[in-house]
mmCIF file of C-alpha atoms in Angstrom:
data_model
loop_
_atom_site.group_PDB
_atom_site.id
_atom_site.type_symbol
_atom_site.label_atom_id
_atom_site.label_comp_id
_atom_site.label_asym_id
_atom_site.label_seq_id
_atom_site.Cartn_x
_atom_site.Cartn_y
_atom_site.Cartn_z
ATOM 1 C CA MET Y 1 101.477 121.304 160.488
ATOM 2 C CA SER Y 2 100.178 122.360 163.918
ATOM 3 C CA TYR Y 3 101.186 125.776 166.073
ATOM 4 C CA ARG Y 4 103.025 122.556 168.430
ATOM 5 C CA ALA Y 5 105.408 121.110 165.767
ATOM 6 C CA GLU Y 6 106.299 124.660 163.939
ATOM 7 C CA SER Y 7 107.268 126.246 167.561
ATOM 8 C CA PHE Y 8 108.999 122.258 168.685
ATOM 9 C CA LEU Y 9 111.189 122.797 164.589
ATOM 10 C CA TRP Y 10 112.122 126.719 165.317
ATOM 11 C CA ILE Y 11 113.568 125.750 168.344
ATOM 12 C CA VAL Y 12 115.458 122.762 167.318
ATOM 13 C CA GLN Y 13 116.387 125.153 164.172
ATOM 14 C CA ARG Y 14 117.645 127.656 167.089
ATOM 15 C CA ALA Y 15 119.011 125.152 168.840
ATOM 16 C CA SER Y 16 120.999 123.197 166.251
ATOM 17 C CA ALA Y 17 122.916 126.573 164.934
ATOM 18 C CA ALA Y 18 124.484 127.156 167.611
ATOM 19 C CA VAL Y 19 125.715 123.600 167.895
ATOM 20 C CA LEU Y 20 126.702 124.208 164.775
ATOM 21 C CA ALA Y 21 128.574 127.796 165.341
ATOM 22 C CA ILE Y 22 130.892 126.060 167.537
ATOM 23 C CA CYS Y 23 130.624 123.133 164.859
ATOM 24 C CA VAL Y 24 132.377 124.790 162.262
ATOM 25 C CA VAL Y 25 134.365 127.365 164.266
ATOM 26 C CA VAL Y 26 136.528 123.714 165.164
ATOM 27 C CA HIS Y 27 136.372 122.645 162.206
ATOM 28 C CA LEU Y 28 138.239 125.717 160.178
ATOM 29 C CA PHE Y 29 140.541 126.081 163.156
ATOM 30 C CA THR Y 30 141.610 122.766 162.672
ATOM 31 C CA ILE Y 31 141.798 122.949 158.914
ATOM 32 C CA VAL Y 32 144.068 126.329 158.994
ATOM 33 C CA TYR Y 33 145.960 124.577 161.459
ATOM 34 C CA ALA Y 34 146.072 120.912 159.497
ATOM 35 C CA VAL Y 35 146.942 122.480 156.253
ATOM 36 C CA GLN Y 36 150.277 124.554 157.815
ATOM 37 C CA GLY Y 37 152.636 121.404 157.802
ATOM 38 C CA GLY Y 38 151.170 120.335 153.973
ATOM 39 C CA LEU Y 39 147.457 119.085 153.300
ATOM 40 C CA SER Y 40 147.483 115.030 152.563
ATOM 41 C CA ALA Y 41 145.804 112.707 152.755
ATOM 42 C CA ALA Y 42 147.531 110.280 154.120
ATOM 43 C CA GLU Y 43 147.727 112.997 157.358
ATOM 44 C CA ILE Y 44 143.951 113.333 157.417
ATOM 45 C CA LEU Y 45 143.616 110.281 157.871
ATOM 46 C CA ALA Y 46 145.658 109.627 160.494
ATOM 47 C CA ARG Y 47 144.623 111.597 162.512
ATOM 48 C CA THR Y 48 140.631 111.257 161.963
ATOM 49 C CA ARG Y 49 140.741 106.514 161.200
ATOM 50 C CA GLY Y 50 139.613 105.042 164.482
ATOM 51 C CA ASN Y 51 139.717 108.767 166.372
ATOM 52 C CA THR Y 52 136.446 108.793 168.293
ATOM 53 C CA ALA Y 53 136.528 111.734 169.265
ATOM 54 C CA TRP Y 54 136.656 112.762 165.770
ATOM 55 C CA LEU Y 55 134.401 110.925 164.818
ATOM 56 C CA ALA Y 56 131.429 112.295 168.274
ATOM 57 C CA PHE Y 57 132.743 115.600 166.821
ATOM 58 C CA TYR Y 58 131.751 115.530 163.205
ATOM 59 C CA SER Y 59 128.763 112.822 163.485
ATOM 60 C CA LEU Y 60 127.157 115.463 166.082
ATOM 61 C CA PHE Y 61 127.662 118.002 163.576
ATOM 62 C CA VAL Y 62 126.399 115.229 160.753
ATOM 63 C CA LEU Y 63 123.363 115.858 163.059
ATOM 64 C CA ALA Y 64 122.918 119.010 163.885
ATOM 65 C CA ALA Y 65 122.823 120.202 159.844
ATOM 66 C CA THR Y 66 120.602 116.834 159.061
ATOM 67 C CA VAL Y 67 117.959 119.087 161.520
ATOM 68 C CA HIS Y 68 118.856 122.605 160.919
ATOM 69 C CA ALA Y 69 119.265 122.849 157.007
ATOM 70 C CA PRO Y 70 115.695 121.173 156.355
ATOM 71 C CA ILE Y 71 114.122 123.849 158.197
ATOM 72 C CA GLY Y 72 115.691 126.466 156.581
ATOM 73 C CA LEU Y 73 114.741 124.391 153.499
ATOM 74 C CA ARG Y 74 110.873 124.748 154.250
ATOM 75 C CA ALA Y 75 110.566 128.502 155.294
ATOM 76 C CA VAL Y 76 112.820 128.950 151.535
ATOM 77 C CA LEU Y 77 109.986 126.791 150.234
ATOM 78 C CA GLY Y 78 107.208 128.236 151.391
ATOM 79 C CA GLU Y 79 108.066 131.670 151.258
ATOM 80 C CA TRP Y 80 109.464 131.488 147.595
ATOM 81 C CA PHE Y 81 108.096 129.235 145.881
ATOM 82 C CA GLY Y 82 104.543 128.767 147.959
ATOM 83 C CA TRP Y 83 104.520 125.445 148.147
ATOM 84 C CA ARG Y 84 103.146 124.146 152.048
ATOM 85 C CA GLY Y 85 101.748 121.549 153.287
ATOM 86 C CA ARG Y 86 102.346 118.248 153.198
ATOM 87 C CA SER Y 87 104.011 117.005 150.470
ATOM 88 C CA ARG Y 88 106.435 119.721 151.494
ATOM 89 C CA ASP Y 89 107.240 118.717 154.792
ATOM 90 C CA LEU Y 90 107.557 114.889 153.235
ATOM 91 C CA CYS Y 91 110.129 115.722 150.268
ATOM 92 C CA LEU Y 92 112.077 117.572 153.434
ATOM 93 C CA VAL Y 93 111.894 114.780 155.477
ATOM 94 C CA VAL Y 94 114.135 112.773 152.291
ATOM 95 C CA PHE Y 95 115.712 115.567 152.172
ATOM 96 C CA SER Y 96 116.587 114.372 155.629
ATOM 97 C CA GLY Y 97 118.130 112.214 155.074
ATOM 98 C CA LEU Y 98 120.166 112.205 152.260
ATOM 99 C CA LEU Y 99 122.051 114.504 155.121
ATOM 100 C CA ALA Y 100 122.460 111.811 157.294
ATOM 101 C CA TRP Y 101 123.370 109.308 154.747
ATOM 102 C CA LEU Y 102 126.202 111.192 152.785
ATOM 103 C CA GLY Y 103 127.370 112.840 156.363
ATOM 104 C CA MET Y 104 127.810 110.147 157.961
ATOM 105 C CA ARG Y 105 129.107 108.405 155.010
ATOM 106 C CA ALA Y 106 131.813 110.623 154.778
ATOM 107 C CA VAL Y 107 132.297 110.382 159.022
ATOM 108 C CA LEU Y 108 132.490 106.907 158.907
ATOM 109 C CA GLY Y 109 134.710 107.138 154.957
ATOM 110 C CA VAL Y 110 137.596 108.424 157.288
ATOM 111 C CA PHE Y 111 137.185 106.515 160.948
ATOM 112 C CA LEU Y 112 136.985 103.502 159.620
ATOM 113 C CA MET A 1 107.341 173.368 140.924
ATOM 114 C CA LEU A 2 107.368 169.932 142.966
ATOM 115 C CA LYS A 3 107.137 167.188 140.229
ATOM 116 C CA VAL A 4 104.602 165.105 141.278
ATOM 117 C CA ARG A 5 103.862 161.313 140.787
ATOM 118 C CA VAL A 6 100.140 159.836 142.023
ATOM 119 C CA TRP A 7 98.935 156.181 141.832
ATOM 120 C CA ARG A 8 95.720 155.733 140.028
ATOM 121 C CA GLY A 9 93.570 152.658 139.135
ATOM 122 C CA THR A 10 93.078 149.682 141.783
ATOM 123 C CA GLN A 11 96.039 146.706 141.823
ATOM 124 C CA SER A 12 96.125 147.359 137.829
ATOM 125 C CA GLY A 13 96.666 151.376 136.838
ATOM 126 C CA GLU A 14 99.066 154.103 137.045
ATOM 127 C CA PHE A 15 101.299 156.756 138.165
ATOM 128 C CA GLN A 16 99.518 160.411 136.794
ATOM 129 C CA GLY A 17 101.796 163.355 136.768
ATOM 130 C CA PHE A 18 101.256 166.582 138.817
ATOM 131 C CA GLU A 19 102.992 170.046 138.884
ATOM 132 C CA VAL A 20 102.514 170.980 143.138
ATOM 133 C CA PRO A 21 103.753 174.574 143.859
ATOM 134 C CA ARG A 22 106.545 174.045 146.344
ATOM 135 C CA TYR A 23 106.272 175.431 150.006
ATOM 136 C CA PRO A 24 108.545 175.971 153.209
ATOM 137 C CA SER A 25 107.539 172.773 155.441
ATOM 138 C CA GLN A 26 105.400 171.324 152.908
ATOM 139 C CA THR A 27 104.263 167.699 154.114
ATOM 140 C CA VAL A 28 103.295 165.029 151.489
ATOM 141 C CA LEU A 29 100.107 164.717 152.416
ATOM 142 C CA ASP A 30 99.824 168.607 151.579
ATOM 143 C CA VAL A 31 101.500 167.857 148.205
ATOM 144 C CA VAL A 32 98.007 164.974 147.893
ATOM 145 C CA THR A 33 95.634 167.332 149.162
ATOM 146 C CA HIS A 34 96.421 170.177 146.010
ATOM 147 C CA ILE A 35 96.498 167.903 144.466
ATOM 148 C CA GLN A 36 92.589 166.599 145.187
ATOM 149 C CA ARG A 37 92.011 170.229 145.407
ATOM 150 C CA HIS A 38 92.978 172.253 142.453
ATOM 151 C CA LEU A 39 93.986 170.122 140.344
ATOM 152 C CA ASP A 40 92.110 166.573 140.208
ATOM 153 C CA PRO A 41 89.026 166.430 142.475
ATOM 154 C CA THR A 42 88.818 162.240 141.751
ATOM 155 C CA LEU A 43 91.928 161.489 143.384
ATOM 156 C CA ALA A 44 90.728 158.855 146.255
ATOM 157 C CA TYR A 45 93.124 159.479 149.849
ATOM 158 C CA ARG A 46 91.864 159.048 153.288
ATOM 159 C CA PHE A 47 93.298 161.081 156.305
ATOM 160 C CA ALA A 48 92.486 162.440 159.324
ATOM 161 C CA CYS A 49 94.023 164.217 162.061
ATOM 162 C CA ARG A 50 97.050 166.091 159.498
ATOM 163 C CA VAL A 51 98.870 164.633 163.294
ATOM 164 C CA GLY A 52 100.699 161.826 163.711
ATOM 165 C CA MET A 53 97.974 160.556 166.096
ATOM 166 C CA CYS A 54 94.671 158.549 163.902
ATOM 167 C CA GLY A 55 96.855 156.569 161.964
ATOM 168 C CA SER A 56 94.937 157.037 158.202
ATOM 169 C CA CYS A 57 97.319 158.521 155.774
ATOM 170 C CA ALA A 58 99.918 156.007 155.315
ATOM 171 C CA MET A 59 101.418 156.029 151.276
ATOM 172 C CA MET A 60 103.969 154.723 149.597
ATOM 173 C CA VAL A 61 106.454 157.096 149.082
ATOM 174 C CA ASN A 62 109.529 157.160 146.788
ATOM 175 C CA GLY A 63 109.122 153.051 147.242
ATOM 176 C CA VAL A 64 109.215 154.217 151.151
ATOM 177 C CA PRO A 65 106.383 153.679 153.341
ATOM 178 C CA ARG A 66 105.681 156.728 155.934
ATOM 179 C CA TRP A 67 102.732 158.893 157.215
ATOM 180 C CA THR A 68 102.428 161.169 154.429
ATOM 181 C CA CYS A 69 100.784 163.850 157.176
ATOM 182 C CA ARG A 70 104.434 164.135 159.074
ATOM 183 C CA THR A 71 106.986 163.609 156.268
ATOM 184 C CA HIS A 72 108.273 167.030 154.783
ATOM 185 C CA VAL A 73 108.567 167.068 151.263
ATOM 186 C CA ASP A 74 112.389 168.835 151.995
ATOM 187 C CA LYS A 75 113.123 165.364 153.717
ATOM 188 C CA VAL A 76 112.415 162.915 150.524
ATOM 189 C CA GLY A 77 113.405 165.088 147.746
ATOM 190 C CA GLU A 78 112.247 167.064 145.135
ATOM 191 C CA LYS A 79 110.532 163.814 143.471
ATOM 192 C CA LEU A 80 107.894 162.934 144.293
ATOM 193 C CA GLU A 81 106.761 159.063 144.224
ATOM 194 C CA ILE A 82 102.940 158.648 145.962
ATOM 195 C CA GLY A 83 101.503 154.792 146.078
ATOM 196 C CA PRO A 84 98.848 152.521 148.340
ATOM 197 C CA LEU A 85 100.081 151.237 151.303
ATOM 198 C CA ARG A 86 102.124 147.862 149.276
ATOM 199 C CA ASN A 87 100.811 144.628 150.959
ATOM 200 C CA LEU A 88 97.377 145.407 151.277
ATOM 201 C CA PRO A 89 94.745 145.493 148.410
ATOM 202 C CA VAL A 90 93.673 149.060 146.559
ATOM 203 C CA ILE A 91 90.436 149.992 146.290
ATOM 204 C CA ARG A 92 91.345 153.750 144.131
ATOM 205 C CA ASP A 93 94.320 155.349 144.121
ATOM 206 C CA LEU A 94 96.191 156.122 147.106
ATOM 207 C CA VAL A 95 93.036 154.060 149.380
ATOM 208 C CA THR A 96 93.938 150.397 150.524
ATOM 209 C CA ASP A 97 91.646 148.182 152.540
ATOM 210 C CA MET A 98 92.590 147.516 155.851
ATOM 211 C CA ARG A 99 90.369 145.266 156.566
ATOM 212 C CA GLU A 100 92.868 142.132 156.212
ATOM 213 C CA PHE A 101 95.669 143.724 158.345
ATOM 214 C CA PHE A 102 92.615 144.341 161.102
ATOM 215 C CA ASP A 103 91.205 141.424 160.868
ATOM 216 C CA LYS A 104 95.082 140.061 161.445
ATOM 217 C CA TRP A 105 95.173 141.782 165.405
ATOM 218 C CA ALA A 106 91.496 140.212 165.726
ATOM 219 C CA ARG A 107 93.501 136.750 165.148
ATOM 220 C CA ALA A 108 96.302 136.815 167.016
ATOM 221 C CA LYS A 109 93.782 137.335 170.035
ATOM 222 C CA GLY A 110 94.232 141.486 170.165
ATOM 223 C CA GLU A 111 91.445 142.194 172.898
ATOM 224 C CA PHE A 112 92.404 142.211 176.250
ATOM 225 C CA ARG A 113 90.409 140.208 178.533
ATOM 226 C CA GLY A 114 90.659 140.843 181.985
ATOM 227 C CA ARG A 115 89.672 139.160 185.095
ATOM 228 C CA GLN A 116 88.842 141.459 187.309
ATOM 229 C CA THR A 117 84.829 142.551 187.603
ATOM 230 C CA LYS A 118 83.569 145.988 187.821
ATOM 231 C CA ASN A 119 83.444 144.921 191.759
ATOM 232 C CA ASP A 120 87.136 144.775 191.985
ATOM 233 C CA ASP A 121 89.467 147.199 192.719
ATOM 234 C CA PHE A 122 91.866 148.860 190.376
ATOM 235 C CA ALA A 123 95.139 146.669 189.167
ATOM 236 C CA LYS A 124 97.359 148.482 190.363
ATOM 237 C CA VAL A 125 100.498 147.736 187.925
ATOM 238 C CA PRO A 126 104.139 149.044 189.006
ATOM 239 C CA PRO A 127 105.544 151.488 186.160
ATOM 240 C CA ALA A 128 108.607 150.154 186.702
ATOM 241 C CA SER A 129 108.285 147.282 186.711
ATOM 242 C CA PRO A 130 109.893 144.399 184.479
ATOM 243 C CA ALA A 131 106.698 143.600 182.155
ATOM 244 C CA ARG A 132 105.153 146.615 182.271
ATOM 245 C CA VAL A 133 108.270 149.278 180.715
ATOM 246 C CA GLN A 134 107.853 145.272 178.058
ATOM 247 C CA VAL A 135 104.679 146.572 177.635
ATOM 248 C CA ASP A 136 105.390 150.893 177.170
ATOM 249 C CA THR A 137 106.975 150.274 174.133
ATOM 250 C CA GLY A 138 104.661 149.185 172.504
ATOM 251 C CA ILE A 139 101.135 150.237 173.002
ATOM 252 C CA GLU A 140 101.786 153.366 171.494
ATOM 253 C CA CYS A 141 100.999 152.040 168.178
ATOM 254 C CA ILE A 142 98.223 153.771 166.466
ATOM 255 C CA GLY A 143 97.760 151.158 163.361
ATOM 256 C CA CYS A 144 98.741 152.673 159.859
ATOM 257 C CA GLY A 145 99.870 149.828 158.648
ATOM 258 C CA VAL A 146 103.610 151.272 157.571
ATOM 259 C CA CYS A 147 105.185 148.282 159.720
ATOM 260 C CA TYR A 148 102.696 145.885 157.299
ATOM 261 C CA ALA A 149 103.629 147.404 154.591
ATOM 262 C CA ALA A 150 107.683 147.057 154.763
ATOM 263 C CA CYS A 151 107.868 143.652 155.803
ATOM 264 C CA ASP A 152 108.792 141.705 153.118
ATOM 265 C CA VAL A 153 107.340 138.607 155.364
ATOM 266 C CA VAL A 154 104.226 139.709 154.695
ATOM 267 C CA SER A 155 104.703 140.030 150.679
ATOM 268 C CA TRP A 156 106.183 136.366 151.132
ATOM 269 C CA ASN A 157 103.496 134.559 153.121
ATOM 270 C CA PRO A 158 99.799 136.305 152.757
ATOM 271 C CA GLN A 159 98.674 133.916 156.365
ATOM 272 C CA TYR A 160 101.327 136.387 158.459
ATOM 273 C CA LEU A 161 100.195 137.621 161.029
ATOM 274 C CA GLY A 162 102.098 140.854 160.931
ATOM 275 C CA PRO A 163 104.407 143.034 162.885
ATOM 276 C CA ALA A 164 100.890 144.902 163.950
ATOM 277 C CA ALA A 165 99.066 142.519 165.367
ATOM 278 C CA LEU A 166 102.295 140.411 166.691
ATOM 279 C CA ASN A 167 103.444 144.329 168.670
ATOM 280 C CA ARG A 168 99.825 144.267 169.585
ATOM 281 C CA ALA A 169 99.876 140.275 171.289
ATOM 282 C CA TRP A 170 102.979 141.485 172.716
ATOM 283 C CA THR A 171 101.577 144.164 174.475
ATOM 284 C CA LEU A 172 99.141 141.817 176.158
ATOM 285 C CA VAL A 173 101.077 138.901 177.088
ATOM 286 C CA LYS A 174 103.184 141.345 178.732
ATOM 287 C CA ASP A 175 99.918 142.507 180.590
ATOM 288 C CA GLU A 176 99.337 141.333 183.864
ATOM 289 C CA ARG A 177 95.658 141.896 183.983
ATOM 290 C CA ASP A 178 95.063 139.863 180.937
ATOM 291 C CA ASP A 179 94.288 135.935 181.021
ATOM 292 C CA ARG A 180 94.718 134.624 178.362
ATOM 293 C CA THR A 181 98.086 134.364 177.937
ATOM 294 C CA LEU A 182 98.563 131.360 176.741
ATOM 295 C CA GLU A 183 95.399 131.265 173.796
ATOM 296 C CA ARG A 184 97.348 134.077 172.743
ATOM 297 C CA LEU A 185 100.570 132.264 172.545
ATOM 298 C CA ARG A 186 98.747 129.599 171.172
ATOM 299 C CA ALA A 187 97.582 131.770 168.314
ATOM 300 C CA VAL A 188 100.184 133.798 167.570
ATOM 301 C CA ALA A 189 102.513 131.000 167.723
ATOM 302 C CA GLY A 190 103.934 128.570 164.037
ATOM 303 C CA ASP A 191 104.634 129.629 160.517
ATOM 304 C CA ALA A 192 101.523 132.431 159.614
ATOM 305 C CA GLY A 193 102.542 134.064 163.284
ATOM 306 C CA CYS A 194 105.911 135.078 164.914
ATOM 307 C CA HIS A 195 108.013 132.215 164.014
ATOM 308 C CA ALA A 196 108.093 134.060 159.725
ATOM 309 C CA CYS A 197 109.828 136.665 161.094
ATOM 310 C CA HIS A 198 113.313 136.690 160.426
ATOM 311 C CA SER A 199 114.404 139.904 161.632
ATOM 312 C CA HIS A 200 114.592 141.721 158.651
ATOM 313 C CA VAL A 201 113.837 145.116 161.049
ATOM 314 C CA SER A 202 111.827 146.560 157.789
ATOM 315 C CA CYS A 203 109.343 147.698 160.608
ATOM 316 C CA THR A 204 111.259 148.714 162.767
ATOM 317 C CA GLU A 205 113.139 150.905 160.650
ATOM 318 C CA ARG A 206 110.414 152.144 159.169
ATOM 319 C CA CYS A 207 107.427 152.169 162.538
ATOM 320 C CA PRO A 208 106.668 156.341 162.250
ATOM 321 C CA LYS A 209 106.218 156.662 166.752
ATOM 322 C CA HIS A 210 109.800 154.807 165.913
ATOM 323 C CA LEU A 211 108.798 151.565 168.275
ATOM 324 C CA SER A 212 110.526 147.850 168.221
ATOM 325 C CA PRO A 213 107.550 145.316 166.362
ATOM 326 C CA THR A 214 111.083 143.158 165.957
ATOM 327 C CA ALA A 215 112.040 143.478 169.588
ATOM 328 C CA ALA A 216 107.553 142.589 170.645
ATOM 329 C CA ILE A 217 108.345 139.644 167.729
ATOM 330 C CA ALA A 218 111.817 138.021 169.461
ATOM 331 C CA GLY A 219 109.587 138.370 173.135
ATOM 332 C CA LEU A 220 106.426 136.414 171.477
ATOM 333 C CA LYS A 221 109.162 133.608 170.329
ATOM 334 C CA ARG A 222 110.409 132.957 173.589
ATOM 335 C CA GLU A 223 106.865 133.119 175.614
ATOM 336 C CA VAL A 224 106.286 130.576 173.430
ATOM 337 C CA SER A 225 109.480 128.546 173.211
ATOM 338 C CA LYS A 226 109.524 128.347 177.581
ATOM 339 C CA ALA A 227 105.278 127.275 176.557
ATOM 340 C CA VAL A 228 106.108 125.148 174.461
ATOM 341 C CA LEU A 229 108.504 123.330 176.403
ATOM 342 C CA ARG A 230 107.079 123.395 179.552
ATOM 343 C CA GLY A 231 104.301 121.810 177.297
ATOM 344 C CA ALA A 232 101.270 124.688 178.483
ATOM 345 C CA LEU A 233 101.086 124.323 174.950
#
């Protein structure tokens, strides 16, 4: 991978980290707030089903994680296991796709 | 008497025990010198100035990289284990091969290239200008290799340029007389360069000159990012 692409990955990882920081805080506060009156699936679905604001929020959350996690994993694989080169990057693209699929499946599961 | 264990051999080898008389204000380099002069003349080690200027006597002392000429035995305890610097090939005993370390300075475009000729007047750089102040903190490097030995990223990624070479590059990026900034930013970007740094701060923790290569590397990340975003790299 070129130095330009690697520099770009670094920028994207930092930017997605900033998004994740906000998303995690909102997510945790929502959990704490939501469980105060007891936790039930019906209550969660009442809040999220058909609510485009929560759909947008959790889609952004998933997108940030989809971008952020594989870039971090890329460094771990390179440094701890010596796995570098094209095969690593292709695997991480697949991993990223898997995260996006699983994440959006969960998001749409509580929206639709 | 001081119990000392000293590395003997090359990459493979073992620690050999010695007993060295204890003196006031004794440095670790004094201990090594005593062993070489009085107990075992075959011990190989490297030093030159003995006053913390030349950067040639760095070794692992009780598992920590230190400049041995300025490290008092009092500071590191009654038991001493002295080995060659980490992350570098061992030539013999306490002597490491520093070629890769300095080759990386060259790879990071660590040499100055000005744009003025001898016919031009001296460049006037205001000492208080922000760029000059940032350079100030980095130019005192003596090239001892302590930061390189302290860096875990170097041990995980042998291609990584390391804190000293990147610190050098940073001082030149911020040197307004130098005209190779973009070329240098290209050289230090990516997985073998500044982006590999995890900001563990081991280099800054161990630097005997109290420099902060971590801050220099963070500066390079910023400059590279700006250049990438404006399409200059």
